[in-house]
PDB file of C-alpha atoms in Angstrom:
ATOM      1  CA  UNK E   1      90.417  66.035 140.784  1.00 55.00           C
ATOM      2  CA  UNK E   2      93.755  64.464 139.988  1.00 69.00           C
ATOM      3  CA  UNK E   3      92.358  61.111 139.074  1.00 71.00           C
ATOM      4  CA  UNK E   4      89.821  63.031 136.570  1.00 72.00           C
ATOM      5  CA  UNK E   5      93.154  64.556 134.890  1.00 72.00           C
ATOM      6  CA  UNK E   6      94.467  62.126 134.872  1.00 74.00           C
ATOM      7  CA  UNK E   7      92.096  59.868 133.069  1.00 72.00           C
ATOM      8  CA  UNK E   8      91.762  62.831 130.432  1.00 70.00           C
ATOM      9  CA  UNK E   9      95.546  63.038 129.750  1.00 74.00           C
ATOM     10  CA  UNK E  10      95.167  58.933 129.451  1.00 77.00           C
ATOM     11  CA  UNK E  11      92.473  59.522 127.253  1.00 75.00           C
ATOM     12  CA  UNK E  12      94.558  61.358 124.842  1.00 73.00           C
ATOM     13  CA  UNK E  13      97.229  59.283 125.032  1.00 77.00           C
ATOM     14  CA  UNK E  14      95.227  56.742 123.717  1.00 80.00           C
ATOM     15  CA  UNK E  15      94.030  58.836 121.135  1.00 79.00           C
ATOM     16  CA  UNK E  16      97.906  59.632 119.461  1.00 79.00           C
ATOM     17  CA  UNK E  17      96.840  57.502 116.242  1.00 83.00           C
ATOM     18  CA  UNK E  18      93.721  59.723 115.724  1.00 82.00           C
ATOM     19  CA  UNK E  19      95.388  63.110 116.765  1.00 83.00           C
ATOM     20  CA  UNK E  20      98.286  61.862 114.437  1.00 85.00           C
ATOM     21  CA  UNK E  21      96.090  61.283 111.429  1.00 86.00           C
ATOM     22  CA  UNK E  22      94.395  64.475 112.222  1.00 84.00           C
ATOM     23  CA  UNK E  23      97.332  66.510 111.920  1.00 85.00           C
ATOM     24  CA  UNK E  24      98.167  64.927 108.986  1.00 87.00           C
ATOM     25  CA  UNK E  25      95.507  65.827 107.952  1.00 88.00           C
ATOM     26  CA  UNK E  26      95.385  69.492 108.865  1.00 84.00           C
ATOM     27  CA  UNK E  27      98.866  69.291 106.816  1.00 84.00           C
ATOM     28  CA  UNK E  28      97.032  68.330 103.506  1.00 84.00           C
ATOM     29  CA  UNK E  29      94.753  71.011 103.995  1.00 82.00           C
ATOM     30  CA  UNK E  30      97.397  73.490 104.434  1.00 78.00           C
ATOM     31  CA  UNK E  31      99.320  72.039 101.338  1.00 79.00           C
ATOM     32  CA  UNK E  32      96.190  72.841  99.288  1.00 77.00           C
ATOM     33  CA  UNK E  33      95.803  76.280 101.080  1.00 72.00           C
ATOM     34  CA  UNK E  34      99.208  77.064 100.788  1.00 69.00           C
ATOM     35  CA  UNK E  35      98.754  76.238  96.668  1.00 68.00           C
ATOM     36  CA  UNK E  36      96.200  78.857  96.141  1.00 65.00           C
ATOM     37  CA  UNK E  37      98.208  81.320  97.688  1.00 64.00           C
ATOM     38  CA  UNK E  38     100.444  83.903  95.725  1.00 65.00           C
ATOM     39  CA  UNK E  39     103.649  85.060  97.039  1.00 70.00           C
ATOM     40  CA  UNK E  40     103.183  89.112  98.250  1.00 77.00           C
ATOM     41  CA  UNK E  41     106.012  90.864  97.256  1.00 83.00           C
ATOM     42  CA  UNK E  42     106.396  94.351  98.630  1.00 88.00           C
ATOM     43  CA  UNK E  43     108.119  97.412  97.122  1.00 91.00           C
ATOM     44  CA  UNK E  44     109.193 100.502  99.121  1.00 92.00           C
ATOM     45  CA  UNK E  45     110.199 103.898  98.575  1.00 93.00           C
ATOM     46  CA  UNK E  46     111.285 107.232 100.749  1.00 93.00           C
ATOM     47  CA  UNK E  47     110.664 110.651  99.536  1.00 92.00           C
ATOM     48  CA  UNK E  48     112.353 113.735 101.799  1.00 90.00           C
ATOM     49  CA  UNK E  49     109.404 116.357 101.802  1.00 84.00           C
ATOM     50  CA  UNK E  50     111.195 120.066 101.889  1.00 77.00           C
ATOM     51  CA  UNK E  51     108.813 122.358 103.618  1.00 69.00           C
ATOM     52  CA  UNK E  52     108.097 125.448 101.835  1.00 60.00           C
ATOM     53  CA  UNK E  53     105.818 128.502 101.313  1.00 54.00           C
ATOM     54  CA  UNK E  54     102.964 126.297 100.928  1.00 56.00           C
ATOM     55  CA  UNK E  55     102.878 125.917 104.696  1.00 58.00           C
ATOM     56  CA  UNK E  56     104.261 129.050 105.513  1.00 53.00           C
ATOM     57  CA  UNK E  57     102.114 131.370 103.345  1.00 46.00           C
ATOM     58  CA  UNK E  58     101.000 133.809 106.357  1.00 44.00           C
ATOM     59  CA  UNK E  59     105.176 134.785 107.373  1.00 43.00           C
ATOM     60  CA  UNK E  60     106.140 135.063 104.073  1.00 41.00           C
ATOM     61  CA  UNK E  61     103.385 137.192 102.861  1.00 44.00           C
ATOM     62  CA  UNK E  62     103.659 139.538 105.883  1.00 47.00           C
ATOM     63  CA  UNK E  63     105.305 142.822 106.111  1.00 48.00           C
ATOM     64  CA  UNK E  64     108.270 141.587 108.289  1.00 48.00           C
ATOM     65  CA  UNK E  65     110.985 141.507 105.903  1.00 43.00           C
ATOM     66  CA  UNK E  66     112.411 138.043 108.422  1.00 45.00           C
ATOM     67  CA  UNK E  67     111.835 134.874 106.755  1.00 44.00           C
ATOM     68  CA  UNK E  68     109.465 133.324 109.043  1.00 46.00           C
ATOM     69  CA  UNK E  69     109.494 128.942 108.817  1.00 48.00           C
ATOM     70  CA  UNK E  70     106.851 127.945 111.118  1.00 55.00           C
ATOM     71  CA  UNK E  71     105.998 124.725 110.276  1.00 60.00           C
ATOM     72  CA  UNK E  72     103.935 122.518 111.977  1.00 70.00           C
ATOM     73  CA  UNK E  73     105.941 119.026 110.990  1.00 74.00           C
ATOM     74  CA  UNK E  74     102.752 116.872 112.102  1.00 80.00           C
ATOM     75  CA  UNK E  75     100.321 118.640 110.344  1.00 79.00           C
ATOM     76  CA  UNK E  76     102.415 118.617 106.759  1.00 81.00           C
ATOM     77  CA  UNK E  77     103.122 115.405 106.958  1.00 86.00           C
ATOM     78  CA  UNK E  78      99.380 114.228 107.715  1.00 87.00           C
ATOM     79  CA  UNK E  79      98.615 116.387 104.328  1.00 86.00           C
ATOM     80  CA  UNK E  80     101.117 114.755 102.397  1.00 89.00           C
ATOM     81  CA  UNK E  81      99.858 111.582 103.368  1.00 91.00           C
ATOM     82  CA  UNK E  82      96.754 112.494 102.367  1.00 91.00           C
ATOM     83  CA  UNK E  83      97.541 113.964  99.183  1.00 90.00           C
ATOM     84  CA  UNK E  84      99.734 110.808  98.072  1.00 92.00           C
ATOM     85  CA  UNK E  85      97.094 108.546  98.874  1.00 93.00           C
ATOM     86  CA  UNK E  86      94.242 110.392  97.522  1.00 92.00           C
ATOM     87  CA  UNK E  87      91.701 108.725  95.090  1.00 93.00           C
ATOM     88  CA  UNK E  88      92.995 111.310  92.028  1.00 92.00           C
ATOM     89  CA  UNK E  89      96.720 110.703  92.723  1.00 94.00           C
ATOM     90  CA  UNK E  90      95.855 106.781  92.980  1.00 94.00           C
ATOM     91  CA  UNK E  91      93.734 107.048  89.896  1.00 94.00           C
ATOM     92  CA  UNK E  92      96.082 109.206  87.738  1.00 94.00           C
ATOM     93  CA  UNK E  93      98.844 106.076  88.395  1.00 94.00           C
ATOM     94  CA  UNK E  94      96.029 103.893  87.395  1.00 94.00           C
ATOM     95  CA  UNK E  95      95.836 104.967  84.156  1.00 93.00           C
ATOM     96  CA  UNK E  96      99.480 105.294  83.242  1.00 92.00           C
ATOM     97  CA  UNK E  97      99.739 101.777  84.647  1.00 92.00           C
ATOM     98  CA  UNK E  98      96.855  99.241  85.594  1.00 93.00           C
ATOM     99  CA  UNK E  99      96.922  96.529  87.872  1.00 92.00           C
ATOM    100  CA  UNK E 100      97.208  93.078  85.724  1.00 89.00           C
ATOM    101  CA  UNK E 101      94.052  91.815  87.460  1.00 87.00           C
ATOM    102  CA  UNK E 102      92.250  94.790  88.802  1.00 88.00           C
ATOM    103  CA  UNK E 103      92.593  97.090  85.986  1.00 90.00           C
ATOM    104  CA  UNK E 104      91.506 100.875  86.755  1.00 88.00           C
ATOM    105  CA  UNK E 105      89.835  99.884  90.071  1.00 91.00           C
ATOM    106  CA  UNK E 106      90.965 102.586  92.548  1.00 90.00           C
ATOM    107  CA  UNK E 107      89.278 101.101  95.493  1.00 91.00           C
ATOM    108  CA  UNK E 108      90.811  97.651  95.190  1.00 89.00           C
ATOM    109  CA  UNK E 109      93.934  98.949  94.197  1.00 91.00           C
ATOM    110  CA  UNK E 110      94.069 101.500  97.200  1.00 90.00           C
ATOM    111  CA  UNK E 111      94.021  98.587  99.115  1.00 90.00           C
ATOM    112  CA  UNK E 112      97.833  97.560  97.958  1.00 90.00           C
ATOM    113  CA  UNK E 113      99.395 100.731  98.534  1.00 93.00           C
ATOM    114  CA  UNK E 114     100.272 102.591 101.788  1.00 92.00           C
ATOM    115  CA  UNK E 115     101.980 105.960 102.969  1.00 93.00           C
ATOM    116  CA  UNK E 116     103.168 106.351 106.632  1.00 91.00           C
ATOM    117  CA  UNK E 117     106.560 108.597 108.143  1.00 89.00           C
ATOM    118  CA  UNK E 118     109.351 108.123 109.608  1.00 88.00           C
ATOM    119  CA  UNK E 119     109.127 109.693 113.392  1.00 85.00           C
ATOM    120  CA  UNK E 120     109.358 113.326 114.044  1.00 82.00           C
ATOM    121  CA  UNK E 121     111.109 113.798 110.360  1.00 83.00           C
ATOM    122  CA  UNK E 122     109.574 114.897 106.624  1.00 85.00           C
ATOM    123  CA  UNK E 123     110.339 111.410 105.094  1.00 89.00           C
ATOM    124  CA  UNK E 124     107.513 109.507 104.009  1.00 91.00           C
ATOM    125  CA  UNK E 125     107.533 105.856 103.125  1.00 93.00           C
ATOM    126  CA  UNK E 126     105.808 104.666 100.418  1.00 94.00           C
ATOM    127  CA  UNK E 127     104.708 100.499 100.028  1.00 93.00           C
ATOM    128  CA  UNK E 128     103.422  98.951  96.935  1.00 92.00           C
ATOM    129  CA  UNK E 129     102.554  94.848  97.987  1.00 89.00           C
ATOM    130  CA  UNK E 130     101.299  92.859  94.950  1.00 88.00           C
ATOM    131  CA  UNK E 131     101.765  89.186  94.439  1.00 83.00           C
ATOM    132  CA  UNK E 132     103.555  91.168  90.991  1.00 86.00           C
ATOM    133  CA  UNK E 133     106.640  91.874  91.758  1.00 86.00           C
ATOM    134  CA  UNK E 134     107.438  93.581  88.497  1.00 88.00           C
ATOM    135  CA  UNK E 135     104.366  95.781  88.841  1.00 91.00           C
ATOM    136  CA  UNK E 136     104.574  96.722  92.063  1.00 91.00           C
ATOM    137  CA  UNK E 137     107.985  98.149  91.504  1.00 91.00           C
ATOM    138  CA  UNK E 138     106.807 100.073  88.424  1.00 93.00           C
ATOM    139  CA  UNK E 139     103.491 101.323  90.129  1.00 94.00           C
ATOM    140  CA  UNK E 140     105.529 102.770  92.574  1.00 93.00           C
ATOM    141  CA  UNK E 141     107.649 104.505  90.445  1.00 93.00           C
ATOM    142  CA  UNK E 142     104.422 105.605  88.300  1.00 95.00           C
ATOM    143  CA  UNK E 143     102.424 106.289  91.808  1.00 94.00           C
ATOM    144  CA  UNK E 144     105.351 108.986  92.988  1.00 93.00           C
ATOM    145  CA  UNK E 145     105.000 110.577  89.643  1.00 92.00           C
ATOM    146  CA  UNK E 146     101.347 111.252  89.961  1.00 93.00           C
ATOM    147  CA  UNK E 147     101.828 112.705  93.299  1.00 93.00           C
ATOM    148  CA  UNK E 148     104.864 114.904  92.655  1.00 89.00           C
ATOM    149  CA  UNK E 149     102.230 116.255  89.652  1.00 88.00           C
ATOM    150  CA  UNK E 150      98.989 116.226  91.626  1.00 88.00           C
ATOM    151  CA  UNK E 151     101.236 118.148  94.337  1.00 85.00           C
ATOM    152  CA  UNK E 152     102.510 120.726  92.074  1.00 80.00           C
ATOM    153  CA  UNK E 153      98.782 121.364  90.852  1.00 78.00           C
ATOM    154  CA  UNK E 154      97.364 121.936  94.102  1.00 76.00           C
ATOM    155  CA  UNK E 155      99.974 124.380  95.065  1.00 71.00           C
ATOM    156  CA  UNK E 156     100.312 126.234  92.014  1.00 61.00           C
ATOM    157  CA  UNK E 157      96.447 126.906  92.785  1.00 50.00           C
ATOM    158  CA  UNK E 158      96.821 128.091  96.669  1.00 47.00           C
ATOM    159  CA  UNK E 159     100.890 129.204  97.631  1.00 52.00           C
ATOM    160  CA  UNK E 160     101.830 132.591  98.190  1.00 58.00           C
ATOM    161  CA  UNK E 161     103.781 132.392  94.230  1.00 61.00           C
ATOM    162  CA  UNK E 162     100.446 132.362  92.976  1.00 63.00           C
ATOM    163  CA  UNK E 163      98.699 134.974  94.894  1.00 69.00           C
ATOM    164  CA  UNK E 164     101.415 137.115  94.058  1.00 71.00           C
ATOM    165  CA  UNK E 165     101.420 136.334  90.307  1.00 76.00           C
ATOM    166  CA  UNK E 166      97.506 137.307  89.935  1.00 78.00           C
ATOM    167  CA  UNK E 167      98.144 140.371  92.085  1.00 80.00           C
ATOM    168  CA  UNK E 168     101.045 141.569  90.244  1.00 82.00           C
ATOM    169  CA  UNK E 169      99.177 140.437  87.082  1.00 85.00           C
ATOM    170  CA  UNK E 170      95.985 142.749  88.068  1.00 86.00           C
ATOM    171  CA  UNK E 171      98.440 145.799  89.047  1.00 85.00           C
ATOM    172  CA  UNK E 172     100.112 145.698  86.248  1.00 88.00           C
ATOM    173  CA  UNK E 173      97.359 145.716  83.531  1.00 89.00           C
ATOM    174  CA  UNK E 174      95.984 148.357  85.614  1.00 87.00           C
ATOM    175  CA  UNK E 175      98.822 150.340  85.587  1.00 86.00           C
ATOM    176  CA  UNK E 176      99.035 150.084  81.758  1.00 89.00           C
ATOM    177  CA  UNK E 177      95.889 151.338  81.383  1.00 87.00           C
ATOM    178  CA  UNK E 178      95.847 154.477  83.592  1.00 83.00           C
ATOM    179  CA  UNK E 179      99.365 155.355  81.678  1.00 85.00           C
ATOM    180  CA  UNK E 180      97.790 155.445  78.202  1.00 85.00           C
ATOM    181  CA  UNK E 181      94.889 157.519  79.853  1.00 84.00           C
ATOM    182  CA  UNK E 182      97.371 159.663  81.134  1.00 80.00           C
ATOM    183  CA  UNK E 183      99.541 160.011  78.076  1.00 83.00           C
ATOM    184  CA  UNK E 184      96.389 160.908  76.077  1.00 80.00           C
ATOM    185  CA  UNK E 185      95.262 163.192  79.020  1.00 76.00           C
ATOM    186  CA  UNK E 186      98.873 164.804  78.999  1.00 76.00           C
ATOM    187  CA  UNK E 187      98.702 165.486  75.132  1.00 72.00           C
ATOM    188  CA  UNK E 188      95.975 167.606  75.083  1.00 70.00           C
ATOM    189  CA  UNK E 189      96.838 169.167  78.633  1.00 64.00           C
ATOM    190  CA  UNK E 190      97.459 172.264  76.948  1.00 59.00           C
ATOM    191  CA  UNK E 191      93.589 172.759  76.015  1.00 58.00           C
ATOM    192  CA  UNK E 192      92.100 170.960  78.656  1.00 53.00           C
ATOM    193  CA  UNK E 193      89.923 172.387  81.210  1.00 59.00           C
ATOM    194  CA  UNK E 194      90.419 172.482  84.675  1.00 62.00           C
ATOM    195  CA  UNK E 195      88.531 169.919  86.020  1.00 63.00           C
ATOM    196  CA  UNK E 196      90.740 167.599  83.177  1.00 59.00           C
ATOM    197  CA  UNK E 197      94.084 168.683  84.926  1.00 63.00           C
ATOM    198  CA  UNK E 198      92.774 167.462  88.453  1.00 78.00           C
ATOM    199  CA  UNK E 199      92.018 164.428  86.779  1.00 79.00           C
ATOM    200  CA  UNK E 200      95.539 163.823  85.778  1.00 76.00           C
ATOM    201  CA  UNK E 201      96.880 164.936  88.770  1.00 80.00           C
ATOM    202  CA  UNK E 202      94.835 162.265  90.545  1.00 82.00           C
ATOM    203  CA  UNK E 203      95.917 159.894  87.996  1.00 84.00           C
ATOM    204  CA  UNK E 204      99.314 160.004  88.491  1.00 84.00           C
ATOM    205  CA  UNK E 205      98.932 159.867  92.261  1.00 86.00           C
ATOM    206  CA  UNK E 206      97.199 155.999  91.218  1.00 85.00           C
ATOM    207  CA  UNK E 207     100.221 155.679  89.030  1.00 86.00           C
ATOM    208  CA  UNK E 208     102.808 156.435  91.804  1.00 87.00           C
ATOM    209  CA  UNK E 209     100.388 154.140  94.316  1.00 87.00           C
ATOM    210  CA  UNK E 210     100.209 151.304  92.075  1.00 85.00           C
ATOM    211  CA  UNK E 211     104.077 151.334  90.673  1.00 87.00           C
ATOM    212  CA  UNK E 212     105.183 151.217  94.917  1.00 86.00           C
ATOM    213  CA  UNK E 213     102.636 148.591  95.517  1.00 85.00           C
ATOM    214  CA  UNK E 214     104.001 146.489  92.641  1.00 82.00           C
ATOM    215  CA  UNK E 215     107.515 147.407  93.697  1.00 82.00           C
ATOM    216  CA  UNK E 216     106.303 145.685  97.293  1.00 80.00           C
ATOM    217  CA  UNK E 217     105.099 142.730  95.807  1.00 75.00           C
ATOM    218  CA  UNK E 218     108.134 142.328  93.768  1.00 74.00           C
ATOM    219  CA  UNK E 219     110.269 142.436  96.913  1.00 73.00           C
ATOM    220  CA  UNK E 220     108.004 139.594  99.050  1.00 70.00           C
ATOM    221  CA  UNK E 221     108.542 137.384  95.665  1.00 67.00           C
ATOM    222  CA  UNK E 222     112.151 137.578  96.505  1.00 64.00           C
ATOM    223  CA  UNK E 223     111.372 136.820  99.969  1.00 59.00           C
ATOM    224  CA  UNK E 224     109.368 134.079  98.690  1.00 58.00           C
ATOM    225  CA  UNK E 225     112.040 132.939  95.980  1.00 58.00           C
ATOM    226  CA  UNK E 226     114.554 132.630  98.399  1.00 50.00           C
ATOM    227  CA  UNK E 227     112.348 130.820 101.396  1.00 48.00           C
ATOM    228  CA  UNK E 228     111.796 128.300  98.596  1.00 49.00           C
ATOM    229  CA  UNK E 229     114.975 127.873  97.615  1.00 45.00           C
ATOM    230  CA  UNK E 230     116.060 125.228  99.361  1.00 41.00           C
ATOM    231  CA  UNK E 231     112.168 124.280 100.145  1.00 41.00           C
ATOM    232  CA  UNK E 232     109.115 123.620  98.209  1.00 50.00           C
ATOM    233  CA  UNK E 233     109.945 120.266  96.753  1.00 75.00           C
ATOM    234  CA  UNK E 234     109.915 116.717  97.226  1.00 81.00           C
ATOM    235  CA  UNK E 235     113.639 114.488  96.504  1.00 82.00           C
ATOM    236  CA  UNK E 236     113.361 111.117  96.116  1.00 85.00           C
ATOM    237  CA  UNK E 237     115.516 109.700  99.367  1.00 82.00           C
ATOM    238  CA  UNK E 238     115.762 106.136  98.596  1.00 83.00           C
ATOM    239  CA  UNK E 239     114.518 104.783  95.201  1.00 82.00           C
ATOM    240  CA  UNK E 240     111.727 102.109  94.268  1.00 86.00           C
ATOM    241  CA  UNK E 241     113.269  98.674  95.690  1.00 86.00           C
ATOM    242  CA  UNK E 242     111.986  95.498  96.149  1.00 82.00           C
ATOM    243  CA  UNK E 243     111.961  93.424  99.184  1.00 77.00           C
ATOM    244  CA  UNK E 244     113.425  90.214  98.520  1.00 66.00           C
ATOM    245  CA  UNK E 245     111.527  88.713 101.733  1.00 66.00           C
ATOM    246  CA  UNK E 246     107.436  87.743 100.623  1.00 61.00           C
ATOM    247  CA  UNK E 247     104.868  89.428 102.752  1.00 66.00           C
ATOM    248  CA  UNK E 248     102.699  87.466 105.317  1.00 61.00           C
ATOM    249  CA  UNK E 249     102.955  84.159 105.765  1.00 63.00           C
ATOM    250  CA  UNK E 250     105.437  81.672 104.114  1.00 65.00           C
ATOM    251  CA  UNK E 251     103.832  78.305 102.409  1.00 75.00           C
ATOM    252  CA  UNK E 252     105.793  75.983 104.859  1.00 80.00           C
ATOM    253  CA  UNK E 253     104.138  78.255 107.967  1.00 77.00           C
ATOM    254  CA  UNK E 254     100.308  77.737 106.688  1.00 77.00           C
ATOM    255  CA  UNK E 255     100.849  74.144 106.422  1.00 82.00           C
ATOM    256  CA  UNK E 256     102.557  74.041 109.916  1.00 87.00           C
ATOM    257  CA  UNK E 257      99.138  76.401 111.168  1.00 88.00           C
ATOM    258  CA  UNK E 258      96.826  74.522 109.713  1.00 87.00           C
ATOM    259  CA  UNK E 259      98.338  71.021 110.801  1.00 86.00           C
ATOM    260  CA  UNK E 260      98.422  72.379 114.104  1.00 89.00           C
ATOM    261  CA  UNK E 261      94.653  73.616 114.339  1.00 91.00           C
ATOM    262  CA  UNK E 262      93.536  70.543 113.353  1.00 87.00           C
ATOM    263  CA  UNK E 263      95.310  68.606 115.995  1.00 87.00           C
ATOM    264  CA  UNK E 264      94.266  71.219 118.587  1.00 90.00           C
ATOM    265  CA  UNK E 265      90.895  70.458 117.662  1.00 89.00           C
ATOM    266  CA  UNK E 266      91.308  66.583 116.994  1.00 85.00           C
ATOM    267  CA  UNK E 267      92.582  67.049 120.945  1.00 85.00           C
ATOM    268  CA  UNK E 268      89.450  68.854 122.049  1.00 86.00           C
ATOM    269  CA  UNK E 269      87.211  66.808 120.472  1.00 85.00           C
ATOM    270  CA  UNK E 270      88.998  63.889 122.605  1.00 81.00           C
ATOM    271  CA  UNK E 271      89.184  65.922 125.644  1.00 80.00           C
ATOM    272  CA  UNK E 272      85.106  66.850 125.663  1.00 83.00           C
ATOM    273  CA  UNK E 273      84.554  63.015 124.727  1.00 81.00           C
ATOM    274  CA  UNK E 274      86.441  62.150 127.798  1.00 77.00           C
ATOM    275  CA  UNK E 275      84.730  65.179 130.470  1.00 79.00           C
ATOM    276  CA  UNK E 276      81.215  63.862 128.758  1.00 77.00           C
ATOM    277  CA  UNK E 277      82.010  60.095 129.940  1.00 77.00           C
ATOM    278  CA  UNK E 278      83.145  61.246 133.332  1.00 73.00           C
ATOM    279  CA  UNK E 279      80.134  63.081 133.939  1.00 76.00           C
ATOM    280  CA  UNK E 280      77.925  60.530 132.490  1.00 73.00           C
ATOM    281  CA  UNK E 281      79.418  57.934 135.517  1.00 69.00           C
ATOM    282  CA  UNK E 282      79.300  60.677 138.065  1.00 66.00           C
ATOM    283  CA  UNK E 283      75.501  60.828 137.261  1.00 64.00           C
ATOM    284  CA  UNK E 284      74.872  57.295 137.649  1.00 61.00           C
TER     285      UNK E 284
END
C-alpha cells in the first residue's frame, strides 16, 4: 500500500509542469471572471420601532382605566418585517426611484433588499446591495419613506384612534339629530298629545345615553393619546450609510479560487491516470 502511494505522489511530482500550467491557467480564467464581475456595494440602515396602540388595541380599548402595554416583541417585529418588505412598500420605492437596470421590476429588485432585527430589541436593519453605490444609498432612503407611509396607512385603517374616530363620528351625528327632534318636539310641547310627551321623554333619555357614551369614548382617546405618546412611531436610529467594504468576493479571491480549482482538478486528473496504470499492471 505504501509503494502504491508512493508511486502516485511520484506521479504528481512529475506532473508539477502540467499542474503549474494548469493553475495558470485556472488564473486566466479567473482574471476574465473576475472582469465581468461588478463590485456589490451594500447600504444599511436602523430604524427604532416604538410599540404602540396598534399592538395593544384590546388594553387600551378596555374599561380598565390602567394603561395596559402587552406587547409581544417577536410577533411586532415579524410584522414589521413583513410590512417593510412587502411587494406595495417595495413597489411604491420603485416608482419614486427605479433601479438603473431593472427599472420597476419588484421581483428582481426584492431580491437586493433585506430586513432582519437586532436580538430581543425593536430595531430593524435595513440592507440595500447594488453594484450602484449611489442608488443603493438613495433607494434606501426612498425605501424607508414608503414604509413609514405604507405603515401609517395600514394603521390609520385598523388602531384603536380610528375605531374611536368613526364611533365618536356616528354618536355624534346621532346625537345632533335626536336634539333638533327634540327641540322641535319641545316647541310645540305645549299642544302635543300625550303619547308626543313620552316620546320626548324617551328622547332625552337617548340624549343623556349617547352624550355619557361619547363622554367615555372621549376619555379612552386620552388613554389612547397618552399610550401613544411616546409610542406609535418609527425614528430613524442610524441613517442610510454605505459600507465602504464590497460584498462577496474580492477580484484578487476569484482568481486565487479559480486558479486553485483548476489545479485541484489538473491533480486529479493525474492522480486517476496514475490508480488506472496501477490497476492495469495488477491485472496483468
Amino acid at each position: 500500500m505504501i509503494e502504491r502511494e508512493r508511486a502516485l505522489v511520484s506521479g504528481l511530482l512529475r506532473s508539477w509542469v502540467f499542474l503549474v500550467f494548469a493553475g495558470i491557467l485556472g488564473a486566466f480564467a479567473g482574471n476574465y471572471i473576475a472582469s465581468q464581475m461588478d463590485d456589490a456595494y451594500e447600504a444599511k440602515a436602523e430604524l427604532f420601532i416604538k410599540m404602540g396602540n396598534e399592538y395593544t388595541v384590546p388594553s387600551a380599548l378596555s374599561s380598565n382605566d390602567r394603561l395596559l402595554i402587552d406587547v409581544d416583541l417577536r410577533v411586532a417585529i415579524n410584522a414589521e418585517i413583513q410590512i417593510v418588505t412587502s411587494w406595495p412598500v417595495v413597489s411604491a420605492a420603485l416608482e419614486s426611484l427605479p433601479h438603473p437596470t431593472h427599472g420597476t421590476n419588484v421581483d428582481s429588485v426584492s431580491r437586493l433588499v433585506s430586513a432582519s432585527n437586532v436580538a430581543n430589541s425593536p430595531i430593524l436593519v435595513l440592507s440595500v446591495v447594488d453594484s450602484n453605490s449611489a442608488w443603493s444609498v438613495s433607494f434606501l432612503e426612498t425605501w424607508i419613506a414608503a414604509y413609514l407611509e405604507r405603515r401609517k396607512e395600514l394603521f390609520q385603517r385598523t388602531s384603536a384612534v380610528g375605531v374611536l374616530e368613526v364611533q365618536k363620528q356616528q354618536i355624534t351625528e346621532e346625537l345632533a339629530g335626536l336634539r333638533a327632534e327634540i327641540q322641535a318636539l319641545e316647541v310645540n310641547s305645549g299642544t302635543a298629545a300625550p303619547d308626543a310627551r313620552t316620546e320626548l321623554d324617551l328622547m332625552k333619555l337617548r340624549d343623556d345615553a349617547l352624550t355619557d357614551m361619547l363622554g367615555n369614548l372621549h376619555r379612552q382617546e386620552i388613554k389612547l393619546a397618552i399610550l401613544s405618546s411616546t409610542a406609535d412611531s418609527v425614528d430613524v436610529l442610524s441613517a442610510p450609510r454605505l459600507d465602504p467594504e464590497t460584498k462577496g468576493m474580492s477580484k484578487l479571491e476569484v482568481i486565487a479560487f479559480t486558479a486553485l480549482i483548476f489545479f485541484m482538478v489538473a491533480a486529479s486528473l493525474v492522480l486517476l491516470r496514475g490508480i488506472l496504470r496501477q490497476q492495469s499492471i495488477a491485472d496483468r
